[in-house]
XYZ file of C-alpha atoms in Angstrom:
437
model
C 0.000 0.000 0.000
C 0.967 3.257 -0.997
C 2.167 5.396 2.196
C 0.395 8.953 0.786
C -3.154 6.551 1.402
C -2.309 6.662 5.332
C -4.420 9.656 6.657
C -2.047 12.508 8.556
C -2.199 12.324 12.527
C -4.267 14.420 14.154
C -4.688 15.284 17.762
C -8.169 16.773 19.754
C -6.991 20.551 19.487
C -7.112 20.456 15.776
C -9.514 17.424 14.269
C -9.071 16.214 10.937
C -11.120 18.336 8.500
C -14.627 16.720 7.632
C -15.989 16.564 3.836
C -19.753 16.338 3.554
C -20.906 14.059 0.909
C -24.479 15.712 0.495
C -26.025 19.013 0.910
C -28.650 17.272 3.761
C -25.691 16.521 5.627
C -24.853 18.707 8.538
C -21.534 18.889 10.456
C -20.870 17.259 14.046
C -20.449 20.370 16.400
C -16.788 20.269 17.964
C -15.664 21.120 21.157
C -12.053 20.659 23.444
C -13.553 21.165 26.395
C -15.332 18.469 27.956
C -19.380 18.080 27.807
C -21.693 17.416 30.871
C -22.389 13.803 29.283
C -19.012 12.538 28.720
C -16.102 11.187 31.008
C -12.062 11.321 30.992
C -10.603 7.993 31.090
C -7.655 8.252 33.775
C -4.873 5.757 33.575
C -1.612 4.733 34.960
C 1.496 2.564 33.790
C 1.830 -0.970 35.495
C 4.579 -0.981 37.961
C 6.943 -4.157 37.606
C 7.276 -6.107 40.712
C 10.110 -7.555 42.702
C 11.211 -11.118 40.932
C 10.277 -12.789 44.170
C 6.729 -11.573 44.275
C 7.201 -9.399 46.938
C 4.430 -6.437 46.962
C 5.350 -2.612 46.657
C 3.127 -0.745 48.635
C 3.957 2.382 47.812
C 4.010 4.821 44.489
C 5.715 7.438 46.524
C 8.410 5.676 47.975
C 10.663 1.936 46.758
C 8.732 -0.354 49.848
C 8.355 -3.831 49.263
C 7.373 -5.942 52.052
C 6.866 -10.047 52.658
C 4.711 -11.097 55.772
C 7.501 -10.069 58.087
C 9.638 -7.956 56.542
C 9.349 -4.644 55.073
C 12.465 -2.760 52.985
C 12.412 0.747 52.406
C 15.100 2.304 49.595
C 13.495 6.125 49.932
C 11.779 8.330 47.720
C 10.723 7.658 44.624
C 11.104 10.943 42.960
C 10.459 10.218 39.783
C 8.641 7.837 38.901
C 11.123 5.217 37.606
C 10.383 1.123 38.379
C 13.709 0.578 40.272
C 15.898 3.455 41.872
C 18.445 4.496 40.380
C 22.238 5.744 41.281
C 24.711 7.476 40.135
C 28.904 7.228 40.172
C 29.943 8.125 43.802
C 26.223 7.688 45.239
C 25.447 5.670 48.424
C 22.362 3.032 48.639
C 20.738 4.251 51.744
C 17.345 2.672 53.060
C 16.043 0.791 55.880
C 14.634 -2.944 56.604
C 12.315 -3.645 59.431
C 11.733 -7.100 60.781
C 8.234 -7.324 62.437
C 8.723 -10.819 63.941
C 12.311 -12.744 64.911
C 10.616 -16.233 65.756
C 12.346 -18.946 64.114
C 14.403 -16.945 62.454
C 18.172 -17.914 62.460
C 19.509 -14.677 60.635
C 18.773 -11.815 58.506
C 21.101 -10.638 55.440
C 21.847 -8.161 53.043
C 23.199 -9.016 49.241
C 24.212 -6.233 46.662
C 25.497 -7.715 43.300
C 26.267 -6.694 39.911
C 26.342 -9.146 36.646
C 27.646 -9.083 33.390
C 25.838 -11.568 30.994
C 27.199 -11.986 27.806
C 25.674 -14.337 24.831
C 27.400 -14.466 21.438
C 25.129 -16.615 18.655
C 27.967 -17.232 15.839
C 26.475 -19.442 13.045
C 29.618 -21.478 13.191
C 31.766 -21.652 16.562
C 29.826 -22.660 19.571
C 30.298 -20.023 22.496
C 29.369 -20.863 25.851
C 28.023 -17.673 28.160
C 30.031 -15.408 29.658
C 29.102 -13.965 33.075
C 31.106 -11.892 35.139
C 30.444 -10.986 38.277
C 31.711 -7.062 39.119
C 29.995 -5.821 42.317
C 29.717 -8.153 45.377
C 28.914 -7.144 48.637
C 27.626 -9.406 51.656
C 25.904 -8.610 55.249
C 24.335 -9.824 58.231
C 22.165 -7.713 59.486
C 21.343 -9.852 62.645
C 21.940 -13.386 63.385
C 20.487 -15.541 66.290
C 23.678 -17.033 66.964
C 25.445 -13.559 67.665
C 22.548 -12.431 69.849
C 22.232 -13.242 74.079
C 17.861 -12.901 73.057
C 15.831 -12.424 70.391
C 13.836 -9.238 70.156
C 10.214 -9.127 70.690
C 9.386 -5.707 69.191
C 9.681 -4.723 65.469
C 12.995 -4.001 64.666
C 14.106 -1.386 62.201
C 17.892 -1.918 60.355
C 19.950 1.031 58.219
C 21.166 0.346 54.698
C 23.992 2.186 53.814
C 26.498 1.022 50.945
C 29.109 3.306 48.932
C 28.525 2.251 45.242
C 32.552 1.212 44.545
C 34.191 3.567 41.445
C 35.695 0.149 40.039
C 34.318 -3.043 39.241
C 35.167 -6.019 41.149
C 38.709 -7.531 40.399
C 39.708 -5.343 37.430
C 40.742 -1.552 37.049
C 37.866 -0.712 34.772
C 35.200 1.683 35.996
C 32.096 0.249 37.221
C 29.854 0.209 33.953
C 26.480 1.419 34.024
C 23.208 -0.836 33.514
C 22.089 -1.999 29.885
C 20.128 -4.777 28.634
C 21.091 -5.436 24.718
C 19.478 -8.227 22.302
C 19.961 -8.772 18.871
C 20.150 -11.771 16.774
C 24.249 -12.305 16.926
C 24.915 -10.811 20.831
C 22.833 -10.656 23.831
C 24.370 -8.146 26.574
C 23.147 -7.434 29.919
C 24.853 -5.520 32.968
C 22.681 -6.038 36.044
C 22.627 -4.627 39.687
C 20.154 -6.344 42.387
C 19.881 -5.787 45.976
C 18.452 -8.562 48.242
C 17.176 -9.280 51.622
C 16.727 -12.697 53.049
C 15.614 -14.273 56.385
C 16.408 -17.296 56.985
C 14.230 -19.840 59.608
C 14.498 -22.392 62.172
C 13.064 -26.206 60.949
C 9.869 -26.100 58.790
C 9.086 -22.694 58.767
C 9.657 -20.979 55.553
C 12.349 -18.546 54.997
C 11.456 -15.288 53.224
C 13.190 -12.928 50.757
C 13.021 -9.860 48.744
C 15.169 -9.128 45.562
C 14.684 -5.812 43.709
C 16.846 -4.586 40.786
C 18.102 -0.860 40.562
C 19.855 1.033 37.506
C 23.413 2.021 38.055
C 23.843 5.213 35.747
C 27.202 7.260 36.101
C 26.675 10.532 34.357
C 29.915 11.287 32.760
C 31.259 14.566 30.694
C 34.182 15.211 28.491
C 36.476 16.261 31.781
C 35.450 12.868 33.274
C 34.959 10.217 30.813
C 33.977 6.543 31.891
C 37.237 5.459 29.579
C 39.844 7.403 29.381
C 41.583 6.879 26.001
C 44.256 8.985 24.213
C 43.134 11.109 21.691
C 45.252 13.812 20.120
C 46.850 14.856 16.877
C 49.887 13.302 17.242
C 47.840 9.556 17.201
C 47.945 9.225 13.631
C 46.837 12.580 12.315
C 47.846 16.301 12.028
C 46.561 18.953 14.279
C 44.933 21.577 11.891
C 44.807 25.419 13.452
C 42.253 26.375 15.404
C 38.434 26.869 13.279
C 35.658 28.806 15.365
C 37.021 27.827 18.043
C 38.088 24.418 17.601
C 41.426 22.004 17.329
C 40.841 19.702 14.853
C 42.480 16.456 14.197
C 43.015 15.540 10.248
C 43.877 12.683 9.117
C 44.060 11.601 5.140
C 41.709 8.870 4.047
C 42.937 5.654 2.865
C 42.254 4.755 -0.819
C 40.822 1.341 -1.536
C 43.531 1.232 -4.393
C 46.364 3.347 -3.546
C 48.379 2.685 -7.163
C 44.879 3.572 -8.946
C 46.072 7.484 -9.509
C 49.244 9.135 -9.014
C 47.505 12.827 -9.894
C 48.477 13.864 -6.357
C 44.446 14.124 -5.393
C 44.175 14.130 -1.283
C 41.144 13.792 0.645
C 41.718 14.951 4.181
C 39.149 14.572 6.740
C 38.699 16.162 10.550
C 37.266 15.690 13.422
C 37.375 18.371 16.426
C 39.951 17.621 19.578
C 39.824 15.790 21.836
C 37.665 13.440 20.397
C 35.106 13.059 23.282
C 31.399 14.170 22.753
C 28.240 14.868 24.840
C 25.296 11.805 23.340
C 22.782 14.606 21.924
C 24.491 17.056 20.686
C 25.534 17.222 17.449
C 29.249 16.101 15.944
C 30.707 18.733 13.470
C 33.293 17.260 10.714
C 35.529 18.762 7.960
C 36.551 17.367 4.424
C 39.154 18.565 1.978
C 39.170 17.399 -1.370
C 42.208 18.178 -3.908
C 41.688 16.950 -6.850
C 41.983 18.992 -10.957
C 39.668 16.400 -12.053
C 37.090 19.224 -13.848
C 33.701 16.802 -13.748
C 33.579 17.389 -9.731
C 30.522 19.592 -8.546
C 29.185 20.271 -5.382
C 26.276 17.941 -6.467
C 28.697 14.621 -7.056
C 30.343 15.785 -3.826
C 27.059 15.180 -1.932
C 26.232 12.045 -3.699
C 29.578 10.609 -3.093
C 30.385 11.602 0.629
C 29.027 9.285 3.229
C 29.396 9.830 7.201
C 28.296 7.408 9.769
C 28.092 7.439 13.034
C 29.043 3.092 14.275
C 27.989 1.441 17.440
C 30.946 -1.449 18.264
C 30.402 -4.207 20.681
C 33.567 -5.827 21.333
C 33.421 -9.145 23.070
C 36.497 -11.066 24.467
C 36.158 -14.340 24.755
C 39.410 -16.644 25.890
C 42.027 -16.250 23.055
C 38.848 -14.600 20.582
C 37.868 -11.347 19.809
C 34.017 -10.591 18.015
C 33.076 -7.298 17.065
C 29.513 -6.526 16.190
C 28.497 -3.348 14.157
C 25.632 -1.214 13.921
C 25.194 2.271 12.119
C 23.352 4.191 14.102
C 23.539 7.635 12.539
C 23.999 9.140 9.267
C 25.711 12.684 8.404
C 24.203 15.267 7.313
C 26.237 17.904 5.336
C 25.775 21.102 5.456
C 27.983 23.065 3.097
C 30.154 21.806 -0.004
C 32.227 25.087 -1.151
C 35.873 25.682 -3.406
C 38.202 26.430 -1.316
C 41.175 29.231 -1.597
C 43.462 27.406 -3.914
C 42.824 25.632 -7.054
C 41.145 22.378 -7.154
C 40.504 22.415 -3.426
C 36.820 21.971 -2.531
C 35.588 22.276 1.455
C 32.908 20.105 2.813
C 31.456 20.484 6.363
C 28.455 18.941 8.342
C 27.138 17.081 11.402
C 26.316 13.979 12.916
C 23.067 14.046 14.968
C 23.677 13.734 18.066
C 21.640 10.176 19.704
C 19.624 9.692 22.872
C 21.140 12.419 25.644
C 21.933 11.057 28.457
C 21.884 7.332 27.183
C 24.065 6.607 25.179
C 28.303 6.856 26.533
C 31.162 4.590 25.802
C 32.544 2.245 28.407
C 34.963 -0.672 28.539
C 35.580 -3.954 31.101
C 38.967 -4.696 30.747
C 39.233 -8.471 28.735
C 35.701 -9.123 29.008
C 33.185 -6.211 26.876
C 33.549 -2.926 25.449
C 31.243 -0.178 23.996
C 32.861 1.773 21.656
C 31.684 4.375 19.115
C 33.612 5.420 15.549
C 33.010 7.922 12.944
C 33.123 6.427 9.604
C 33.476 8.560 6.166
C 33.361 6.940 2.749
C 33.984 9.022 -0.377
C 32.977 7.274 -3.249
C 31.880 7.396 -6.984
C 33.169 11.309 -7.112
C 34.249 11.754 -10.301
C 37.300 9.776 -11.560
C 38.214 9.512 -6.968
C 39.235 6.916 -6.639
C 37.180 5.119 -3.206
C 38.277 6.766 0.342
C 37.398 5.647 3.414
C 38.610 6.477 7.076
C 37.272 5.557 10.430
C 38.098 7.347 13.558
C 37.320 5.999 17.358
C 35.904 8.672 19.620
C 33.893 8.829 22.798
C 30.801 9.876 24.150
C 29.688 10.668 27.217
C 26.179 11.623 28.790
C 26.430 15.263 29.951
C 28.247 18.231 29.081
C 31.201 20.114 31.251
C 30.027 22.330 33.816
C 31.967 23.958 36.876
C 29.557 21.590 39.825
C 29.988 18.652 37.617
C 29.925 16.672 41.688
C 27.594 18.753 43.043
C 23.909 16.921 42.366
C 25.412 13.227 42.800
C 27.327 14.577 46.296
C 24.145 16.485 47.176
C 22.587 13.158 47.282
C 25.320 11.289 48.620
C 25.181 13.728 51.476
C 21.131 13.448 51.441
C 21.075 9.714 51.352
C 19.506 9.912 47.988
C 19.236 7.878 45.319
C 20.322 9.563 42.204
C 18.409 9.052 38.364
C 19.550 9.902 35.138
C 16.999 12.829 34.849
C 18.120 14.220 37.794
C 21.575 14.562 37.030
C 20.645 15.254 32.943
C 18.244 18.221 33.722
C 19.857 19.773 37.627
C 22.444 21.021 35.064
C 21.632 21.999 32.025
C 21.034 25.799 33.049
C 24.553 26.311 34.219
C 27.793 26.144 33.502
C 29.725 26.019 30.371
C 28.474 24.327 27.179
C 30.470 23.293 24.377
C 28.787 25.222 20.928
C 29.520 24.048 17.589
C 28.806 26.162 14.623
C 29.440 26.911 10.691
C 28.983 30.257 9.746
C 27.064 30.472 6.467
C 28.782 32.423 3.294
């Protein structure tokens, strides 16, 4: 089916516009505001529930409770599933035990996963799971005790969120649940309670998930990685503002021509971006081949913005490759000098505040690369050049610790829109721009 048959949306403010078929036929009288005979339809999202089946009794607050226990991880501010925390932030809460009868000893469990499934038509891959936050404690035990208390009892949480993971010098890497038909990826953090009883009587546990979600700017990246001119490019001067790293494209057939034609492309220093916000390149084509035009130019340029997910797995290495955003360009211009044309443009910028590279050390990494592709531009022979960068999920500002130690300080939990909206209206931003002719 044609998609011009598919009527346009429309919302309640402005219907769609009616065409009477007859002269008898008279027009349905509109109104926005709601008439004495008709009813608004409230409705809310369904709230997942603790894998154990323990109950949430609250909207306001993260309670879940079992017939004698009741856990208590504070506010829920914004109306997420799970809380959520940030790099640096502390899980604060508190459990109370209504009844210690037969029970032998109460604990606390905070533990973070890596899962890691690789489908490769031909080599059989078992599962990789890692496991990069651990933390164990007993919150009361019968045998430590003189008597066991006959009142409710309340017990404080309170756990630091570690910077690193667990047995490795990689940062702790934030939640994500990935699935596609070649990789399945999945970083998990769960907290749980259990109680464990005397004899027959059975023993009773909640287990509740939470996001771990490190915000991250270019002045503190989740990996730090080297990024400067001298890595296999040359430092162009400074353009509106900007150092720019260029680096010449590789031809597919490097004996093809020998007419000295160059195509340089840039990218602005250091390399490291805010997800969101849009990525500015540069080309420079020299060429005296006569049948280029800013129209074959256009055709011929391609810029692509590639997802990598790099799996280690024993001795073997799989990358997996998505494009996940195209170029647009903006201006294609001669330059000063003959046979030198200018191209410049952007890459849209993806989710803010989701998406950010990260790495675990011999086990998974995240990575993000420009690719450029020149090809069918005249008598060009094919370019291409791809460049590794980094993104991260906020931009610089001067209190870049001030929200997540706020909350530290608070007891808080901390959430990515917290942290993505506290700051936008301060600090310094990092503008990119082309002035037009």
């Amino acid at each position: 089916m044609d998609s011009t048959s598919h009527p346009e949306p429309f919302d309640l403010v402005s219907p769609p516009p009616y065409i009477a078929t007859g002269s008898t036929v008279t027009l349905p009288s509109y109104s926005a505001e709601l008439q004495p005979q008709e009813q608004t339809l409230q409705s809310q999202p369904l709230r997942r529930r603790p894998s154990n089946g323990a109950q949430s009794l609250s909207t306001s607050e993260y309670i879940y409770s079992t017939k004698y226990m009741t856990l208590n991880l504070g506010r829920n501010i914004y109306g997420t599933d799970i809380p959520s925390y940030g790099r640096n932030a502390i899980i604060t809460g508190s459990l109370t035990v209504s009844d210690f009868k037969y029970t032998k000893e109460v604990s606390l469990s905070i533990l973070g996963k890596v899962t890691i499934v690789v489908n490769h038509p031909s080599i059989p891959i078992p599962p990789e799971r890692r496991t990069i936050l651990l933390h164990n404690e007993t919150l009361w035990s019968a045998s430590e005790s003189t008597s066991r208390p006959e009142s409710p009892q309340t017990f404080h949480i309170s756990f630091p969120l570690p910077t690193y993971a667990r047995g490795c010098s990689s940062l702790l890497p934030p939640s994500i649940s990935s699935y596609s038909s070649s990789i399945e990826l999945d970083v998990r953090y769960s907290l749980t309670v259990d109680m464990s009883r005397q004899g027959i009587h059975r023993n009773q546990s909640i287990n509740t998930g939470f996001q771990y979600l490190p915000r991250s700017t270019p002045g503190h990246p989740l990996e730090v990685q080297v990024a400067s001119g001298s890595a296999g490019g040359k430092v162009d001067e400074e353009t509106e503002g900007l150092r720019w790293k260029m680096v010449e494209a590789k031809l597919d057939a490097p004996t093809a021509r020998q007419d000295g034609s160059v195509v340089r492309l840039g990218l602005p220093l250091p390399l490291i971006f805010t997800a969101g916000i849009p990525i500015p390149f540069r080309a420079s084509i020299i060429s005296l081949d006569l049948a280029l035009s800013e129209t074959t130019i256009r055709a011929a340029l391609k810029v692509q913005l590639i997802q990598s997910t790099i799996i280690t797995c024993g001795v073997r290495c799989f990358r997996f490759q998505n494009i996940v955003a195209s170029g647009d360009i903006w201006k294609v211009e001669r330059g000063t000098g003959s046979g030198i044309w200018d191209v410049t443009g952007s890459i849209p910028g993806l989710c803010r505040g989701r998406e950010v590279s990260w790495k675990l050390v011999n086990v998974v990494e995240l990575q993000y690369s420009v690719r450029v592709t020149l090809a069918g531009a005249g008598s060009l022979p094919t370019s291409r050049w791809e460049e590794v960068i980094q993104l991260v999920t906020d931009e610089d500002t001067d209190d870049f610790e001030l929200d997540e130690a706020r909350a530290v300080a608070e007891g808080k939990p901390i959430s990515r829109k917290l942290v993505k909206f506290a700051t936008r209206s301060e600090g310094k931003k990092r503008i990119y721009k082309i002035q037009d002719g």
